[in-house]
Coordinates of C-alpha atoms and ligand atoms in Angstrom, one line a residue:
Chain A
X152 CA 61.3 115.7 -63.5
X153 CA 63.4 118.5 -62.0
X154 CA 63.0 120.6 -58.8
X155 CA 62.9 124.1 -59.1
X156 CA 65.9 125.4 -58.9
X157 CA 65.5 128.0 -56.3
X158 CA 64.0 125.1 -53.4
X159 CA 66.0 124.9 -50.5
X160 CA 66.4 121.6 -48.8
X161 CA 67.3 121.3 -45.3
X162 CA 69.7 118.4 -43.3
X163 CA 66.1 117.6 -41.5
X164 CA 63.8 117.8 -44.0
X165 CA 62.6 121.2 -44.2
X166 CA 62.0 122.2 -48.1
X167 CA 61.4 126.6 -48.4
X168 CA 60.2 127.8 -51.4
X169 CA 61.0 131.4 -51.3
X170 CA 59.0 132.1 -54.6
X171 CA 56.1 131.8 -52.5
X172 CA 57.0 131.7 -48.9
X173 CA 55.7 128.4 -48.1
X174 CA 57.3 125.7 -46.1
X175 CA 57.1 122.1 -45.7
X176 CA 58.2 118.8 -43.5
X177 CA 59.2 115.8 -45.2
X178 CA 59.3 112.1 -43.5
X179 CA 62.5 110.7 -43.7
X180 CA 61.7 108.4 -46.4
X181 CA 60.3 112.0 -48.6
X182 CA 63.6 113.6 -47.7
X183 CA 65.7 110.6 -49.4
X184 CA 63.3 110.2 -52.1
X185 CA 63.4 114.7 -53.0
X186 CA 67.7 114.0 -52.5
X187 CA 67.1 111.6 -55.4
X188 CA 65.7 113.4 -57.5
X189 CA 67.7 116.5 -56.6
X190 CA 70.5 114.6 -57.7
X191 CA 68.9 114.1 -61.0
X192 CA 68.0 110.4 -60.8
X193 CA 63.8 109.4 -62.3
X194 CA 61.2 107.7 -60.8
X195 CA 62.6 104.2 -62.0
X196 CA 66.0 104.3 -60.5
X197 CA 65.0 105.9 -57.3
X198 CA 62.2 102.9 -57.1
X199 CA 65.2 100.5 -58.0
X200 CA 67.0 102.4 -55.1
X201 CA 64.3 102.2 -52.7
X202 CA 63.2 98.6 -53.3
X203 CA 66.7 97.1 -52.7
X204 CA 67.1 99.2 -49.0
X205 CA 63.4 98.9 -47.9
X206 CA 60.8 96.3 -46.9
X207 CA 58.2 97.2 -49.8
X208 CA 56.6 95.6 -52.6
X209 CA 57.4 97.5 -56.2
X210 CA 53.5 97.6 -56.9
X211 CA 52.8 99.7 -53.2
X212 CA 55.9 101.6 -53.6
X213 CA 55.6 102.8 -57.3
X214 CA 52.4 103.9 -56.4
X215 CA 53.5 105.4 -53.0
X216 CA 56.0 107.5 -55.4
X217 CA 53.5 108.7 -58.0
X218 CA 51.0 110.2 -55.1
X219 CA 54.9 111.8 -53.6
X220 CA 55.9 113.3 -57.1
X221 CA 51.6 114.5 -57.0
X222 CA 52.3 116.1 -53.4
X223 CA 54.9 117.9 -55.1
X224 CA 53.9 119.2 -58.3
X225 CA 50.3 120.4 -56.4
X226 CA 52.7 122.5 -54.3
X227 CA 54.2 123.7 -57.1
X228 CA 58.1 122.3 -56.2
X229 CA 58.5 120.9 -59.4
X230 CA 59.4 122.7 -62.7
X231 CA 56.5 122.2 -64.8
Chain B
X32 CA 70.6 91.4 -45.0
X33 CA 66.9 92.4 -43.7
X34 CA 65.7 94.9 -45.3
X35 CA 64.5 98.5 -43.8
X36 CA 61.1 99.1 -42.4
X37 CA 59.2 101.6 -44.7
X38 CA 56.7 104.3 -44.5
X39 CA 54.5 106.2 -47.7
X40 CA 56.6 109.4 -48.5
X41 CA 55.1 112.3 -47.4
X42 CA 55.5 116.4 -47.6
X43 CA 53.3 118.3 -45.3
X44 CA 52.2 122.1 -45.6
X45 CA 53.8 124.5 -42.5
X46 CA 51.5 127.1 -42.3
X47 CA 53.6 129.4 -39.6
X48 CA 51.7 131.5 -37.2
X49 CA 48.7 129.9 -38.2
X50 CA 48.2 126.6 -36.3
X51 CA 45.4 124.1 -38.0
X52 CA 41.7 123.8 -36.8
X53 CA 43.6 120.8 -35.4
X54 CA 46.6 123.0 -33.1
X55 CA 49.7 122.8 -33.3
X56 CA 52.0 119.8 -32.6
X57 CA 49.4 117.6 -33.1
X58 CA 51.1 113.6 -32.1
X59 CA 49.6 110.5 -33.0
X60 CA 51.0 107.8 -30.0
X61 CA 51.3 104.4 -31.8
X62 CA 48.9 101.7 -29.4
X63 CA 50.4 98.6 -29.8
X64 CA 48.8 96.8 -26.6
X65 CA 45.4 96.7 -24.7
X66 CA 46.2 95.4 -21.8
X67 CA 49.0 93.8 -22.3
X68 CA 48.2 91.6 -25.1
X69 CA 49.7 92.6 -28.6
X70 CA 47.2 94.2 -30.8
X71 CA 49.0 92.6 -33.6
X72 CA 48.6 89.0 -32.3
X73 CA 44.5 89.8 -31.9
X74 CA 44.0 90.5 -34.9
X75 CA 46.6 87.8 -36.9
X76 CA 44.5 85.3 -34.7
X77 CA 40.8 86.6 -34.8
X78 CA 40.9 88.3 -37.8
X79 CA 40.4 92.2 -39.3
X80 CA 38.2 93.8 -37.9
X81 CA 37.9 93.3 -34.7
X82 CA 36.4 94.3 -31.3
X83 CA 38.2 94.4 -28.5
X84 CA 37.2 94.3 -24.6
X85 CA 39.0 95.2 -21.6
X86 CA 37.3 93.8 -18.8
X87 CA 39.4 96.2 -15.9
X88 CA 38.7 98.9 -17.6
X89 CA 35.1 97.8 -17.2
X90 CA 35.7 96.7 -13.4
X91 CA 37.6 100.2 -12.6
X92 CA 35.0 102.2 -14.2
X93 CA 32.1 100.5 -12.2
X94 CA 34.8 101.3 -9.0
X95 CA 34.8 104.6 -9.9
X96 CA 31.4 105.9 -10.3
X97 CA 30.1 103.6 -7.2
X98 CA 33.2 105.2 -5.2
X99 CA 32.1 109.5 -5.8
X100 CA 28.5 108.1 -5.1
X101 CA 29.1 105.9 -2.5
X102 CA 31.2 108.9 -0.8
X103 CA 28.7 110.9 -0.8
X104 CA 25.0 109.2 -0.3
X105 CA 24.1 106.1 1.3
X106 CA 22.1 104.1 -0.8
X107 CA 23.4 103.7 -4.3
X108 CA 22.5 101.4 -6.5
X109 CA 23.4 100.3 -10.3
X110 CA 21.5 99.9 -13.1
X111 CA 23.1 98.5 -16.5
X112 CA 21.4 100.0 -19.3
X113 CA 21.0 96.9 -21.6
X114 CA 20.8 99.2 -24.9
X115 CA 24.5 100.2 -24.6
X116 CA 25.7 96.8 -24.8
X117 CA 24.0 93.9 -24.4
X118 CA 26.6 91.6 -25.2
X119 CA 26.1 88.8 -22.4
X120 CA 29.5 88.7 -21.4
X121 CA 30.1 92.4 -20.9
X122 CA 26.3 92.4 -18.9
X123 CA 27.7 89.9 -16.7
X124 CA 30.9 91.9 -15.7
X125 CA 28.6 94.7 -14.6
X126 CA 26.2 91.9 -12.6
X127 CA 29.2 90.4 -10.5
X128 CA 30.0 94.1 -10.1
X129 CA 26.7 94.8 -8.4
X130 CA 24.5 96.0 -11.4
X131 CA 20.7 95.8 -11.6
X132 CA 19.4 95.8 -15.3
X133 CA 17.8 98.5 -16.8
X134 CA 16.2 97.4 -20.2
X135 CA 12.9 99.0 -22.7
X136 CA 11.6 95.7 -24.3
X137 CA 10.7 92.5 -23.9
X138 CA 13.8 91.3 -25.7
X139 CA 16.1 93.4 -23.2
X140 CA 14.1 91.9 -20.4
X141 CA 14.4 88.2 -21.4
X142 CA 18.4 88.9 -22.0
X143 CA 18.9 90.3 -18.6
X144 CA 16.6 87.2 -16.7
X145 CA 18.8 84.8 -19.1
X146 CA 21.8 86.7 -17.5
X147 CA 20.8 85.6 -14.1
X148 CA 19.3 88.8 -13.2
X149 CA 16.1 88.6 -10.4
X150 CA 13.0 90.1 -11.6
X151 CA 13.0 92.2 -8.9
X152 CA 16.2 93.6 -9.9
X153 CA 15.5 94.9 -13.3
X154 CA 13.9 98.4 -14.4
X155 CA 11.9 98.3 -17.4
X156 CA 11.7 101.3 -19.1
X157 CA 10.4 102.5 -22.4
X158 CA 7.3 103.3 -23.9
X159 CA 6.4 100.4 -26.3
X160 CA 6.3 97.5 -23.4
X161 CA 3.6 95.1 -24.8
X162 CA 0.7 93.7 -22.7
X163 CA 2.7 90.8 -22.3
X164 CA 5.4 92.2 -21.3
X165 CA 3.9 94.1 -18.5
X166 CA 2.2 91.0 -16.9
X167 CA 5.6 89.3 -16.9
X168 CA 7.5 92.1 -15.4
X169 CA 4.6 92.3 -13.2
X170 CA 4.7 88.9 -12.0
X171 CA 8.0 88.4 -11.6
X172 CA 8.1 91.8 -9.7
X173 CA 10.2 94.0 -11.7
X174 CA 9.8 98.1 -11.4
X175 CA 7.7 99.2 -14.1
X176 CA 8.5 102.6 -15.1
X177 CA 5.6 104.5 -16.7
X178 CA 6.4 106.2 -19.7
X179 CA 2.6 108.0 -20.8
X180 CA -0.5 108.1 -19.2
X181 CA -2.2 105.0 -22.0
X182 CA 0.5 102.6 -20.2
X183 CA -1.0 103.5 -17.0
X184 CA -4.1 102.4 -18.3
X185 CA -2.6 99.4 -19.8
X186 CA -0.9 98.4 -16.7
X187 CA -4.6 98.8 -14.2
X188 CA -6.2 96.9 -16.8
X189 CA -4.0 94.1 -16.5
X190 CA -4.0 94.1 -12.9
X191 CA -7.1 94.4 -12.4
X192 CA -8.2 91.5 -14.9
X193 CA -4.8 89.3 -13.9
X194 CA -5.6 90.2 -10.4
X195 CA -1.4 91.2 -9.9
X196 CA -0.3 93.9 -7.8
X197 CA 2.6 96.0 -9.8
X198 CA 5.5 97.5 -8.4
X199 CA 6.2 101.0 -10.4
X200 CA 7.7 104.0 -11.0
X201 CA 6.6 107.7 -13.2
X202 CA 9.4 108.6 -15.8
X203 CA 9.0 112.3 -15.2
X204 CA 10.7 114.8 -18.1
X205 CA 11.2 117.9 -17.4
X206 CA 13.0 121.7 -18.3
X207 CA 16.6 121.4 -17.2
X208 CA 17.7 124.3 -18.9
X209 CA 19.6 122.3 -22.3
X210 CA 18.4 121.6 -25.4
X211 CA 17.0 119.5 -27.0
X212 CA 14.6 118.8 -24.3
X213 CA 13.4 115.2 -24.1
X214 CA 10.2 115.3 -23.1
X215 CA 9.3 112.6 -25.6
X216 CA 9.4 110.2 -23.2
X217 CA 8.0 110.7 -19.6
X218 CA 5.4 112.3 -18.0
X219 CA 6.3 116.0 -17.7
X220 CA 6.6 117.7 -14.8
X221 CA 6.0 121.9 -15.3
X222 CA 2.6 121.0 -17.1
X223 CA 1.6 118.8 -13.6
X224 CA 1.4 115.6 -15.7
X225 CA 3.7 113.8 -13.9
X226 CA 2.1 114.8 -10.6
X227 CA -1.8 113.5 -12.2
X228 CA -0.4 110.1 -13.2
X229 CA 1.7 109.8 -9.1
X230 CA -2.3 110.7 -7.7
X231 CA -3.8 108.4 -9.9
X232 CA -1.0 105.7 -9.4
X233 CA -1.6 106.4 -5.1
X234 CA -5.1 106.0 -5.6
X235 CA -4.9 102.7 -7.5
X236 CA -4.8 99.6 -5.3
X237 CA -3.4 97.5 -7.7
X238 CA -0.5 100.0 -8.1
X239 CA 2.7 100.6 -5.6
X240 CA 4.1 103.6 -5.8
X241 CA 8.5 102.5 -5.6
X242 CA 10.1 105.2 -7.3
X243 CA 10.5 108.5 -9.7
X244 CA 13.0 108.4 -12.4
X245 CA 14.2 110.6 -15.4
X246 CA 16.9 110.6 -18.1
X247 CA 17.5 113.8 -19.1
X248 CA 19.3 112.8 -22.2
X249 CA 22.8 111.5 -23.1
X250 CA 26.6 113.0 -22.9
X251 CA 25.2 115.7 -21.1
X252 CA 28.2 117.7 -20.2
X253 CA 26.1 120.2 -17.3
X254 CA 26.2 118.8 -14.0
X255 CA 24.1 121.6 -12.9
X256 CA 21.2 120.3 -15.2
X257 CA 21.7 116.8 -13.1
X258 CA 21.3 119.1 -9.8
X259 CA 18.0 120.7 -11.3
X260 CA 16.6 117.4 -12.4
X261 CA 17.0 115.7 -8.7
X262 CA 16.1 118.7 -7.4
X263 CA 12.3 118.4 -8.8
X264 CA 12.2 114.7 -8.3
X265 CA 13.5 115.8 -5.0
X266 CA 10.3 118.5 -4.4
X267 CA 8.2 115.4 -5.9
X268 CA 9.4 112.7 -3.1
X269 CA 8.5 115.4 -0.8
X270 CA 5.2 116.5 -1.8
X271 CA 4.3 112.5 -2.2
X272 CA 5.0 112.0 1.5
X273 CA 3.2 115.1 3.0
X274 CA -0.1 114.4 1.0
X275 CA -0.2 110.7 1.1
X276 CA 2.3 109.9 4.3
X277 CA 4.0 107.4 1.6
X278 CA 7.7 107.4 1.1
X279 CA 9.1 106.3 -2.3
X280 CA 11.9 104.1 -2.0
X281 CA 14.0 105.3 -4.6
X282 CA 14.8 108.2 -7.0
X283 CA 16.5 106.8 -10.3
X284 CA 18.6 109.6 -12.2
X285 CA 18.7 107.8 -15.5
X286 CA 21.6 108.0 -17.5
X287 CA 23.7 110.3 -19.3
X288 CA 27.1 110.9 -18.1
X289 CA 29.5 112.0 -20.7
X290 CA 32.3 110.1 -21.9
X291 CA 35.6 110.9 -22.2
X292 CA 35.2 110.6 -26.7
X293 CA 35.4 113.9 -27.7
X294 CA 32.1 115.0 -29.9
X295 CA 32.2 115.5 -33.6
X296 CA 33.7 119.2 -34.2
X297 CA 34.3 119.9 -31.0
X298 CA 37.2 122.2 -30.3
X299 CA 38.7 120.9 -27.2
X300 CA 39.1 117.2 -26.4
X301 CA 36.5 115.2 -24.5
X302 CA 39.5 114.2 -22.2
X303 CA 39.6 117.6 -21.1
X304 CA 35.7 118.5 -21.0
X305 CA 33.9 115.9 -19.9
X306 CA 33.2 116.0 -15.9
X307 CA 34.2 113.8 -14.0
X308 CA 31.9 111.2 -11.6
X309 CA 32.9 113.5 -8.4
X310 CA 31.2 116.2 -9.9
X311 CA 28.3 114.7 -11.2
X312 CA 28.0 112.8 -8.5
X313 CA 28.1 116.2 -5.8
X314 CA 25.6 117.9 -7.9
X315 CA 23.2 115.1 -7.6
X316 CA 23.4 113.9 -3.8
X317 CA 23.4 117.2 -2.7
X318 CA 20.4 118.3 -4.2
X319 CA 18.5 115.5 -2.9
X320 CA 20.2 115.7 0.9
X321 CA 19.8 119.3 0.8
X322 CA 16.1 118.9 -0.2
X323 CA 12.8 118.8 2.2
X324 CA 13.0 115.0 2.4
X325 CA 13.7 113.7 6.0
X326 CA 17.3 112.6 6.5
X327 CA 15.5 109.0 7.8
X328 CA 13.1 108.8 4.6
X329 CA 15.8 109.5 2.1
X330 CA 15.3 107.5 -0.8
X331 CA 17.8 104.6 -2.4
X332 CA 19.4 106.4 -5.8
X333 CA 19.5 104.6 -8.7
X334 CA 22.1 105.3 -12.2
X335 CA 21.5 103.9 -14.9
X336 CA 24.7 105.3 -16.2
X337 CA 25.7 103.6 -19.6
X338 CA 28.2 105.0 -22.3
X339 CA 30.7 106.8 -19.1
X340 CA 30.8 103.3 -17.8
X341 CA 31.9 101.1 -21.0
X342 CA 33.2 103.4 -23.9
X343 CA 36.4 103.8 -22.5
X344 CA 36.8 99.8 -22.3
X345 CA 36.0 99.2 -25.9
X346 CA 38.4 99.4 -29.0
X347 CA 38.1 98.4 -32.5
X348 CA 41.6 97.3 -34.5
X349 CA 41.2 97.4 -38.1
X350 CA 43.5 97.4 -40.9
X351 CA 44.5 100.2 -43.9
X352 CA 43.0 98.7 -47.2
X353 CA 44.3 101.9 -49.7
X354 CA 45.4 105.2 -49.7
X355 CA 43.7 107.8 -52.4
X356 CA 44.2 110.9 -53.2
X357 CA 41.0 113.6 -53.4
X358 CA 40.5 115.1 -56.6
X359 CA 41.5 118.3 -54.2
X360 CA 44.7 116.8 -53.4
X361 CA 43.8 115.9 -50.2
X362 CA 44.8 112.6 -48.7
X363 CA 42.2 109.4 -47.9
X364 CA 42.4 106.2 -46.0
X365 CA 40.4 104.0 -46.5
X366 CA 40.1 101.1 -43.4
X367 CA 38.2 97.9 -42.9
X368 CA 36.1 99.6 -40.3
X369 CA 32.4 100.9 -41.8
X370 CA 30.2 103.2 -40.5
X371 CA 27.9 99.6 -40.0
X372 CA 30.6 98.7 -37.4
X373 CA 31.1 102.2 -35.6
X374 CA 27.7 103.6 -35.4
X375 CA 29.3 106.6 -32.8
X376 CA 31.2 108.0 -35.6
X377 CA 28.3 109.9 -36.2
X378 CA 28.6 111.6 -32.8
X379 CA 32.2 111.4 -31.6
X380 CA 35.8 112.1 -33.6
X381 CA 37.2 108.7 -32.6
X382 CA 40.6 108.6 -31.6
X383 CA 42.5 106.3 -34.1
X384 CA 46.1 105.2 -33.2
X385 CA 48.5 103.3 -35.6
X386 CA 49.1 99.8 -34.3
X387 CA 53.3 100.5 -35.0
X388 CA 55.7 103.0 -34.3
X389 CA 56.2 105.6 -37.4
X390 CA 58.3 108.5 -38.3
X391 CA 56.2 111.0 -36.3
X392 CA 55.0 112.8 -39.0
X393 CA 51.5 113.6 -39.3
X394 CA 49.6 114.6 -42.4
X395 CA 45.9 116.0 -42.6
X396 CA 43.6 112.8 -43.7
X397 CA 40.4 111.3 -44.7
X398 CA 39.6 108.8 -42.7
X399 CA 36.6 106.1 -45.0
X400 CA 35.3 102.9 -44.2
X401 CA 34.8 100.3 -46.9
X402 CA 31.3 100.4 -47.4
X403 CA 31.0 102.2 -50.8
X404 CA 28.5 105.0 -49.5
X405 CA 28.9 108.7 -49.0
X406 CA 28.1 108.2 -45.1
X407 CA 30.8 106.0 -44.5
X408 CA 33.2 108.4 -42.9
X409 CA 35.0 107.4 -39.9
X410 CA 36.8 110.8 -39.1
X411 CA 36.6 113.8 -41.9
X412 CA 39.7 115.4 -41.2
X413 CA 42.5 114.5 -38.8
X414 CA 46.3 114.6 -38.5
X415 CA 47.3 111.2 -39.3
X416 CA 50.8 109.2 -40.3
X417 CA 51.0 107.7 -43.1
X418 CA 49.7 104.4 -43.2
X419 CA 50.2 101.8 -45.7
X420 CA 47.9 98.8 -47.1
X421 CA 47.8 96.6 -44.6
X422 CA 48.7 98.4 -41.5
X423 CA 47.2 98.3 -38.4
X424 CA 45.4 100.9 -36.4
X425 CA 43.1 100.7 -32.9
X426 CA 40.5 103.1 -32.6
X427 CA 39.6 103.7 -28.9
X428 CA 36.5 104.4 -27.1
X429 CA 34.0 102.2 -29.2
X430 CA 32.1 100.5 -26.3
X431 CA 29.0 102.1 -26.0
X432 CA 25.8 101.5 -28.6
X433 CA 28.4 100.0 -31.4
X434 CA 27.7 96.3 -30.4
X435 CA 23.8 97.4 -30.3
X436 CA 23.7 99.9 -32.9
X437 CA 25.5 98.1 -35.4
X438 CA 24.3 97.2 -38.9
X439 CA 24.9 94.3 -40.8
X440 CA 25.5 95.2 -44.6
X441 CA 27.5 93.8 -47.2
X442 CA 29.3 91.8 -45.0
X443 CA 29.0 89.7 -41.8
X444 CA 29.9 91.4 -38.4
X445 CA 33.5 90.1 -36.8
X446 CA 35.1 88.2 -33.7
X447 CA 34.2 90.2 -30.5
X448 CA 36.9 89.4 -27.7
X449 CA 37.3 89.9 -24.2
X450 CA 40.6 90.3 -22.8
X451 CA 40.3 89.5 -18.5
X452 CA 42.0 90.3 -16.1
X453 CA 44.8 88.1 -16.4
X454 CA 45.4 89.2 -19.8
X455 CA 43.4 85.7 -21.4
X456 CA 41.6 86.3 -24.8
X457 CA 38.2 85.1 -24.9
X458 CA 35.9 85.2 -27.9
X459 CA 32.4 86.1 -26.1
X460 CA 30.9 86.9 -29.9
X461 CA 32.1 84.7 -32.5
X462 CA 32.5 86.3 -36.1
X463 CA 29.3 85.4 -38.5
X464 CA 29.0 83.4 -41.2
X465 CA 26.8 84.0 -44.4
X466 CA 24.7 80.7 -42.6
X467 CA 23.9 82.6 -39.9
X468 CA 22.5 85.6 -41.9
X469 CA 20.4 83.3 -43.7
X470 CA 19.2 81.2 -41.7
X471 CA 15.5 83.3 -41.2
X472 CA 15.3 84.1 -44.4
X473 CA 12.5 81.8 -46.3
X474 CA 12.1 81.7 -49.8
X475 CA 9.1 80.8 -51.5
X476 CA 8.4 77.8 -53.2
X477 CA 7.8 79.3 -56.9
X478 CA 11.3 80.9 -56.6
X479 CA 13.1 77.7 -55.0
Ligands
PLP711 C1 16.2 105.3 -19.8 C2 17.6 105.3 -20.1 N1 18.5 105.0 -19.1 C3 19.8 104.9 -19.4 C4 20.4 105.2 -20.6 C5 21.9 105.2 -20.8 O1 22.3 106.4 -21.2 P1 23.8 106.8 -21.3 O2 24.5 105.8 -22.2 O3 23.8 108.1 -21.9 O4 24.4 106.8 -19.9 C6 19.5 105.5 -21.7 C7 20.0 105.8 -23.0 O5 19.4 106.4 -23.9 C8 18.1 105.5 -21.4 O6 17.2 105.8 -22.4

């Protein structure tokens, strides 16, 4: 899973796609979860990740990720 | 080491320039207490979902209205419409606050003399009053508000055979000027119906003339249609006491104040729409002081205002059972609270507040209910946080017609609870069991 190269992330959680002009807001918790994968990391290790910092049960939050990586990819930010 | 307090992920669409149908910097404020008590405690104690009841909101609502009447006309008096709640409890707030009952069937009419209310205190309006309701009412001297010309009838008949003399009242319906017009119930008043039923009613010995009265509908947002309503009941009085020399004693102005919820697809919030009891309350007095009536003959007026007086103190707290993605992409809750227990969802876009404090962050959403049906939609489209399974939320403004309109399916109904005035929780409804549900039900013996 790889962000498109040409997204630009913001400090506070602004994401520009300049392909297609459109912008977006992320909650704090989507802005560490798109770093993560920025940085390369998959959906098991940023779960791993998330699970040890948070207050969340891995069934809720695996599911919470796979609607996030959804959000994404239907607003074309991902490299298909 | 505790861990951190989480939220869902979420990326939300800026769409610059264009704001959504919902504006722009749309905030959800978290509601973690009514009236002081934790929201959170309610519902770990009475359960998910629940009703809630703030009984000053109820008490500074009834100051309210009786304060921009009272300001302004001499004789007010109250009427609690029993169909908007007829929890006991929340009846007897409005009685210790000076409330007459205004109920349409013989059930209503039992509740409010079980309540401690005087027969001659209580209206009884509707059009399907039975024969033995009437003689009842009658007896016990209640106003008996004459919905169509085969009551009338009804009502001499009994009198005459009963040999009772019957206190009433014509409902008169009327043009206003808004639509729809309800002239369903009533006697109207262009065609001179209204006026042929008041001759027949002053010829009838059996029969005292006490009052006129109308409802001109419900969240009616025109306080000029209020001034052209008491203006003909106005001209009515009038032309009552120059043909007959009688003076009614009171004019009763219904219901139908708008609440502060804010109507399904309505652009602008109810908060900022909705008039408030000043105005109404100037529109109405002055068309009757202003009329031909004598200042000495002026007649009591009666409201029986119902969902401006007890939406506000209502809530219902529920909790998030899933979150779903549309086939669209879109985003769906789905909650604990059905369609079954919020009836006015139909009507209003409820407000609906997360119980906690979250990131801010607002995404559009689907609110459902859990009742499996295509109609079970609590709010189609808002900006909402992201909830999780299991948190909390409060939706406000629930008090009116959802503890009379409500629907028992699939499930029992929950815990209703009063908080008072010193911030105690009482249970005035308790949850119910699958017991109670059967209990009427009687099966044959073939199938036992
Ligand atoms: C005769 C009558 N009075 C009073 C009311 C209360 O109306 P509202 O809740 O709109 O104030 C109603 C409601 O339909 C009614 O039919």
């Amino acid at each position: 899973m790889l962000i498109k190269g040409n997204i630009a992330l913001s400090e506070n959680g602004f994401v520009f796609n300049p392909s297609t002009g459109d912008s977006f807001t992320l909650n704090n918790i989507g802005k560490e979860v798109l770093m993560l994968i920025k940085e390369g990391k998959n959906i098991s290790q940023i779960t791993d990740l998330l699970l040890g910092k948070y207050d969340v049960d891995k069934i809720s939050l695996e599911r919470y990720l796979s609607d996030f990586v959804n959000d994404l990819s239907v607003n074309n930010l991902l490299e298909e | 080491m505790s861990k951190l307090m989480f939220e869902r992920p979420t990326i939300t669409r800026l769409n610059p320039g264009v704001p959504s149908k919902h504006g722009v910097g749309t905030v959800v404020a978290p509601l973690p207490f009514i009236d002081g008590v934790k929201v959170d405690d309610l519902l770990d104690k009475y359960g998910s979902p629940l009703y809630v009841f703030s009984e000053r909101t109820i008490r500074k609502g009834m100051e309210d209205i009786k304060r921009a009447f009272n300001l302004r006309y001499q004789k007010v008096q109250m009427a609690w419409s029993y169909k908007t709640n007829y929890l006991d409890s929340i009846c007897r707030i409005f009685h210790q606050e000076g409330s007459w009952a205004e109920v349409v069937s013989g059930f209503e009419y039992d509740k409010a003399i079980g309540n401690g209310v005087k027969g001659e205190n209580i209206i009884f309006n509707g059009p399907g009053k039975s024969i033995n309701d009437l003689e009842k009412a009658v007896r016990n001297g209640s106003f008996i508000h004459i919905d169509h010309i085969d009551e009338l009838f009804m009502l001499s008949d009994v009198c005459q055979r009963k040999n009772i003399e019957a206190r009433v009242a014509v409902r008169v319906n009327m043009d206003i000027g808004i639509y729809p017009k309800w002239d369903r119930f009533g006697l109207n008043y262009e065609n001179g119906e209204a006026w042929d039923a008041i001759n027949r009613i002053m010829m009838n010995p059996k029969l005292k003339l006490m009052g006129l009265h109308t409802h001109i509908g419900t969240y009616i947002m025109s306080v000029d249609a209020y001034r052209v309503a008491a203006t003909k009941l106005a001209d009515l009085t009038y032309n009552i006491a120059q043909k007959f020399d009688h003076h009614i004693s009171y004019i009763d102005m219904g219901g139908g104040f708008a609440s502060k919820n804010t109507l399904r697809g309505a652009y602008l919030s109810g908060e900022d729409t909705t008039p408030s009891f000043d105005e109404y309350a100037e529109a109405i007095t002055s068309a009757i002081i202003n009329s031909q009536i004598k200042p000495d003959k002026l007649p009591t007026l009666i409201l029986e205002t119902g969902r401006a007086l007890i939406d506000n103190a209502g809530y219902i707290a529920g909790s998030v059972l899933a979150n779903k993605h549309l086939s669209d992409g879109h985003r769906a809750t789905i909650v604990d609270v059905g369609v079954n227990l919020l009836f006015t969802s139909f009507w209003y876009d409820h407000k609906i507040h997360p119980v906690s404090i979250h990131s801010g962050l607002v995404e559009e959403t689907t609110i459902f209910g859990p009742l499996c049906m295509n109609i079970d939609v609590i709010r189609p489209s808002l900006m909402f946080p992201a909830l999780k399974r299991g948190d909390r939320f409060v939706i406000t403004r629930t008090g009116a017609y959802n503890n009379t309109q409500w629907l028992q399916f699939i499930t029992t109904r929950p815990n209703v609870v009063l908080i008072d005035q010193n911030r105690e929780v009482h249970v005035i409804r308790r949850a119910e069991t699958l017991e109670n549900i059967s209990a009427n039900e009687v099966i044959p013996e073939y199938l036992g």
